[in-house]
């Protein structure tokens, strides 16, 4: 092989090697540019949770908030709003006894704007059933059942007054309203546990017409409360007596009526009470006379009667 051919072969190998290196460098550069243009996939960020106050069961508008109806629930930190109630910032007990303004479904956060807390303006209005009114009556130890009435109890409202009849006066008591709900005592709509305190006033939940009747009756005579049993079978909401009083107040029965035994509201006069007392006295007297027994005693030839 001549020297010339050998030189050409060497030059060809060098050219091929240089071309291969240049091509490899170009491909590496292109690959780097492509990789740089691809967005980097970041590792998922750990989600933080905090406990917020939510409704354990459906909270209906106008209902009281009870502790067993609330719970703390884990909530993503990114989704926690400024108005949500977070554990550590507030206590669940702070909202027990509040009244719900609007319905809160179970599992949804409880917001301060959805409640009226004790002592806040508008609390009593939130307690009232829609369409009903609040009216207060003065109480004493006797007219207020000795202090053993509490918000939430059902009572009958009695009116006692005297009226001139002929040359004399007649006193009577009538059941004016029946099955009325107590919504507050004095300035409290929530009775502290264990307290039996004689209140000066009781606030009743009544219809607009009944509110007028109570306002008038309070100026005519003495109002008293009669506590009803929690297990009372006679279901009725604040029925107004159909029997007019001696002063002929004309009003129609108002209020929502449920199933009842058609029990009429009662009226008791002083004459009826006197007659009852006299009847009981005569009955006791007769019982005493009939209770004495006659015994015939024979002593020798004589006969005597002994009473025991």
XYZ file of C-alpha atoms in Angstrom:
308
model
C 0.000 0.000 0.000
C 1.362 3.343 -0.973
C 1.944 6.129 1.489
C -0.644 8.302 -0.225
C -3.442 5.808 0.283
C -2.471 5.356 3.923
C -2.597 9.104 4.515
C -6.087 9.301 2.952
C -7.353 6.479 5.170
C -6.014 8.169 8.305
C -7.613 11.461 7.314
C -10.927 9.690 6.638
C -10.894 8.046 10.080
C -10.112 11.360 11.758
C -12.897 13.123 9.866
C -15.391 10.386 10.777
C -14.382 10.521 14.440
C -14.672 14.279 14.556
C -18.095 14.130 12.897
C -19.285 11.497 15.383
C -18.118 13.590 18.332
C -19.790 16.695 16.958
C -23.023 14.775 16.393
C -22.912 13.376 19.938
C -22.333 16.812 21.428
C -25.188 18.249 19.368
C -27.566 15.500 20.517
C -26.550 16.035 24.155
C -27.182 19.758 23.824
C -30.607 19.184 22.247
C -31.528 16.642 24.944
C -30.559 19.108 27.696
C -32.673 21.855 26.125
C -35.661 19.511 25.837
C -35.339 18.396 29.474
C -35.041 21.993 30.600
C -38.291 22.893 28.838
C -40.258 20.096 30.584
C -41.900 21.389 33.862
C -40.597 19.728 36.963
C -43.075 17.528 38.861
C -42.969 18.579 42.497
C -43.524 16.150 45.318
C -47.032 16.425 46.844
C -47.171 18.858 49.730
C -48.372 17.494 53.053
C -51.886 18.785 53.885
C -52.325 20.228 57.355
C -55.553 19.864 59.352
C -57.107 21.744 62.236
C -60.227 20.973 64.233
C -63.227 23.237 63.666
C -66.639 23.269 65.324
C -69.345 21.569 63.223
C -72.940 20.446 63.706
C -73.151 16.816 64.792
C -76.854 16.709 63.866
C -79.105 19.051 61.921
C -79.567 22.293 63.879
C -82.968 23.781 63.119
C -83.750 27.477 63.193
C -85.021 28.567 66.598
C -83.632 25.540 68.449
C -81.232 25.701 71.374
C -77.640 24.561 70.922
C -76.840 21.555 73.111
C -73.367 20.154 73.705
C -74.322 16.742 72.319
C -75.287 18.409 69.017
C -71.773 19.806 68.416
C -68.424 18.187 67.711
C -64.862 19.018 66.652
C -63.930 17.829 63.156
C -60.640 17.848 61.225
C -60.702 20.453 58.454
C -57.999 21.246 55.823
C -56.086 24.344 56.872
C -56.276 25.810 53.372
C -60.087 25.593 53.476
C -60.584 27.139 56.922
C -62.299 30.508 56.665
C -61.841 33.417 59.031
C -65.308 32.977 60.560
C -64.886 29.290 61.373
C -64.526 28.383 65.034
C -61.211 26.614 65.630
C -60.390 24.444 68.615
C -58.014 26.246 70.910
C -59.370 29.649 69.942
C -62.836 29.011 71.383
C -64.507 26.500 73.677
C -67.554 24.436 72.742
C -69.201 25.395 76.045
C -69.168 29.058 74.968
C -71.943 28.346 72.468
C -74.105 25.928 74.464
C -77.489 27.563 75.080
C -77.321 29.762 71.983
C -80.233 29.895 69.554
C -79.872 28.954 65.889
C -80.805 31.739 63.448
C -80.879 29.573 60.316
C -80.665 25.820 59.747
C -77.193 24.251 59.882
C -76.945 20.793 58.230
C -75.038 18.040 60.007
C -71.302 18.133 59.276
C -71.266 21.804 58.301
C -69.185 24.371 60.232
C -71.019 26.345 62.895
C -70.486 30.063 62.289
C -71.049 32.783 64.911
C -73.355 34.617 62.509
C -75.691 31.598 62.473
C -76.295 31.799 66.231
C -77.533 34.238 68.827
C -75.610 33.739 72.057
C -76.942 34.233 75.555
C -77.005 37.882 76.497
C -76.695 39.123 72.924
C -79.217 41.511 71.464
C -82.036 39.645 69.755
C -81.658 36.455 71.801
C -85.256 36.413 73.029
C -86.576 37.190 69.546
C -84.650 34.186 68.243
C -86.225 31.979 70.914
C -89.761 32.927 69.871
C -91.674 30.660 67.509
C -92.411 32.490 64.219
C -95.733 34.302 64.463
C -95.755 34.301 68.266
C -95.222 37.153 70.729
C -93.526 37.515 74.117
C -95.415 39.055 77.026
C -94.359 39.296 80.673
C -96.450 38.874 83.812
C -95.581 39.824 87.381
C -94.946 36.959 89.798
C -94.752 36.329 93.513
C -93.773 33.277 95.545
C -97.365 31.982 95.377
C -98.343 33.054 91.866
C -95.060 31.716 90.437
C -95.280 28.185 91.868
C -92.716 28.976 94.540
C -89.946 29.546 92.023
C -90.173 26.043 90.568
C -90.953 27.146 87.038
C -88.192 27.299 84.461
C -87.806 28.408 80.833
C -89.271 25.686 78.659
C -92.006 24.660 81.107
C -95.660 24.655 80.068
C -98.130 26.452 82.334
C -101.747 27.566 82.555
C -102.422 31.246 83.191
C -105.067 31.942 85.862
C -106.896 35.234 86.400
C -108.353 36.074 89.830
C -110.512 39.178 90.267
C -113.538 40.518 92.088
C -116.595 42.131 90.552
C -119.558 43.962 91.987
C -122.738 41.921 91.742
C -125.851 43.595 93.104
C -125.118 44.867 96.596
C -122.095 42.679 97.075
C -118.972 41.466 95.344
C -118.186 38.193 93.676
C -114.661 36.876 93.442
C -113.706 34.270 90.903
C -110.737 32.636 89.210
C -110.668 31.538 85.598
C -108.126 29.636 83.536
C -107.384 32.332 80.994
C -104.745 30.626 78.825
C -103.812 26.980 78.700
C -100.536 25.218 77.874
C -98.407 28.352 77.463
C -94.627 28.054 77.148
C -92.333 29.911 79.545
C -89.477 31.382 77.516
C -87.761 33.438 80.224
C -87.668 34.230 83.930
C -86.718 37.782 84.826
C -83.930 38.595 82.322
C -82.786 35.026 81.725
C -83.994 32.647 79.040
C -81.725 29.878 80.345
C -82.163 28.672 83.900
C -78.942 27.794 85.667
C -78.858 24.184 86.787
C -79.907 23.554 90.362
C -81.468 26.973 90.945
C -85.039 27.317 92.214
C -85.326 31.053 92.620
C -88.515 33.069 92.931
C -88.667 35.312 89.879
C -90.306 38.727 89.728
C -91.505 38.255 86.150
C -92.155 35.423 83.729
C -92.148 35.889 79.967
C -94.737 33.833 78.098
C -94.931 32.863 74.434
C -98.407 33.740 73.150
C -100.230 34.692 69.973
C -100.789 38.384 69.155
C -104.421 38.167 70.325
C -103.439 36.429 73.539
C -100.880 39.165 74.210
C -103.727 41.693 74.191
C -105.737 39.511 76.578
C -102.836 39.140 79.016
C -102.142 42.887 78.965
C -105.783 43.645 79.789
C -106.106 40.882 82.380
C -103.021 42.113 84.264
C -104.831 45.430 84.835
C -108.075 43.771 85.934
C -106.880 41.300 88.541
C -104.149 39.008 89.776
C -102.425 36.604 87.400
C -101.039 33.274 88.580
C -99.272 30.378 86.915
C -100.226 26.727 87.208
C -97.423 24.326 86.248
C -98.340 21.513 83.862
C -96.905 18.007 83.851
C -94.279 17.163 81.244
C -96.232 13.969 80.533
C -99.548 15.750 80.054
C -101.643 13.822 77.532
C -103.854 16.803 76.797
C -102.036 18.350 73.841
C -103.045 21.949 73.321
C -101.174 25.180 72.590
C -102.377 28.181 74.551
C -106.118 27.772 73.961
C -108.179 30.759 75.091
C -111.357 30.117 77.059
C -114.601 30.177 75.074
C -116.537 31.150 78.191
C -116.725 34.927 78.485
C -116.077 36.552 81.844
C -118.646 38.578 83.762
C -117.197 41.695 82.176
C -118.150 40.285 78.730
C -114.778 40.442 77.064
C -115.508 39.259 73.551
C -112.735 37.344 71.881
C -112.468 34.283 69.723
C -110.287 31.280 70.622
C -106.873 31.762 69.101
C -103.735 29.701 68.894
C -102.943 26.429 67.197
C -104.995 23.525 68.519
C -103.861 19.942 68.407
C -105.621 16.737 69.398
C -107.377 17.234 72.706
C -110.054 15.660 74.839
C -112.139 18.807 74.381
C -111.463 19.773 77.972
C -112.993 23.175 78.590
C -111.170 25.829 80.533
C -112.638 26.265 84.000
C -114.161 29.108 85.997
C -114.456 28.965 89.791
C -116.384 31.577 91.814
C -116.242 32.328 95.526
C -119.806 31.036 95.862
C -118.767 27.736 94.360
C -115.836 27.557 96.752
C -118.028 28.380 99.758
C -120.558 25.771 98.657
C -117.763 23.242 98.263
C -116.374 23.989 101.723
C -119.825 23.778 103.303
C -120.524 20.519 101.500
C -117.238 19.034 102.693
C -117.956 20.170 106.266
C -121.419 18.593 106.199
C -119.963 15.434 104.711
C -117.349 15.188 107.453
C -120.045 15.846 110.054
C -122.230 13.086 108.650
C -119.269 10.754 108.441
C -118.506 11.514 112.060
C -122.119 10.840 113.092
C -122.366 7.650 111.100
C -119.033 6.511 112.409
C -120.395 6.425 115.997
C -121.768 3.008 116.797
C -124.544 2.170 119.222
C -124.078 -0.817 121.488
C -126.832 -2.236 123.706
C -125.529 -3.293 127.089
C -127.585 -5.726 129.211
C -126.734 -5.600 132.867
C -128.931 -7.850 134.866
C -132.455 -6.822 134.029
C -131.513 -3.340 132.778
C -130.787 -2.302 129.198
C -128.581 0.650 128.247
C -127.228 2.046 124.977
C -123.608 3.134 124.619
C -122.269 5.168 121.697
C -118.705 4.809 120.439
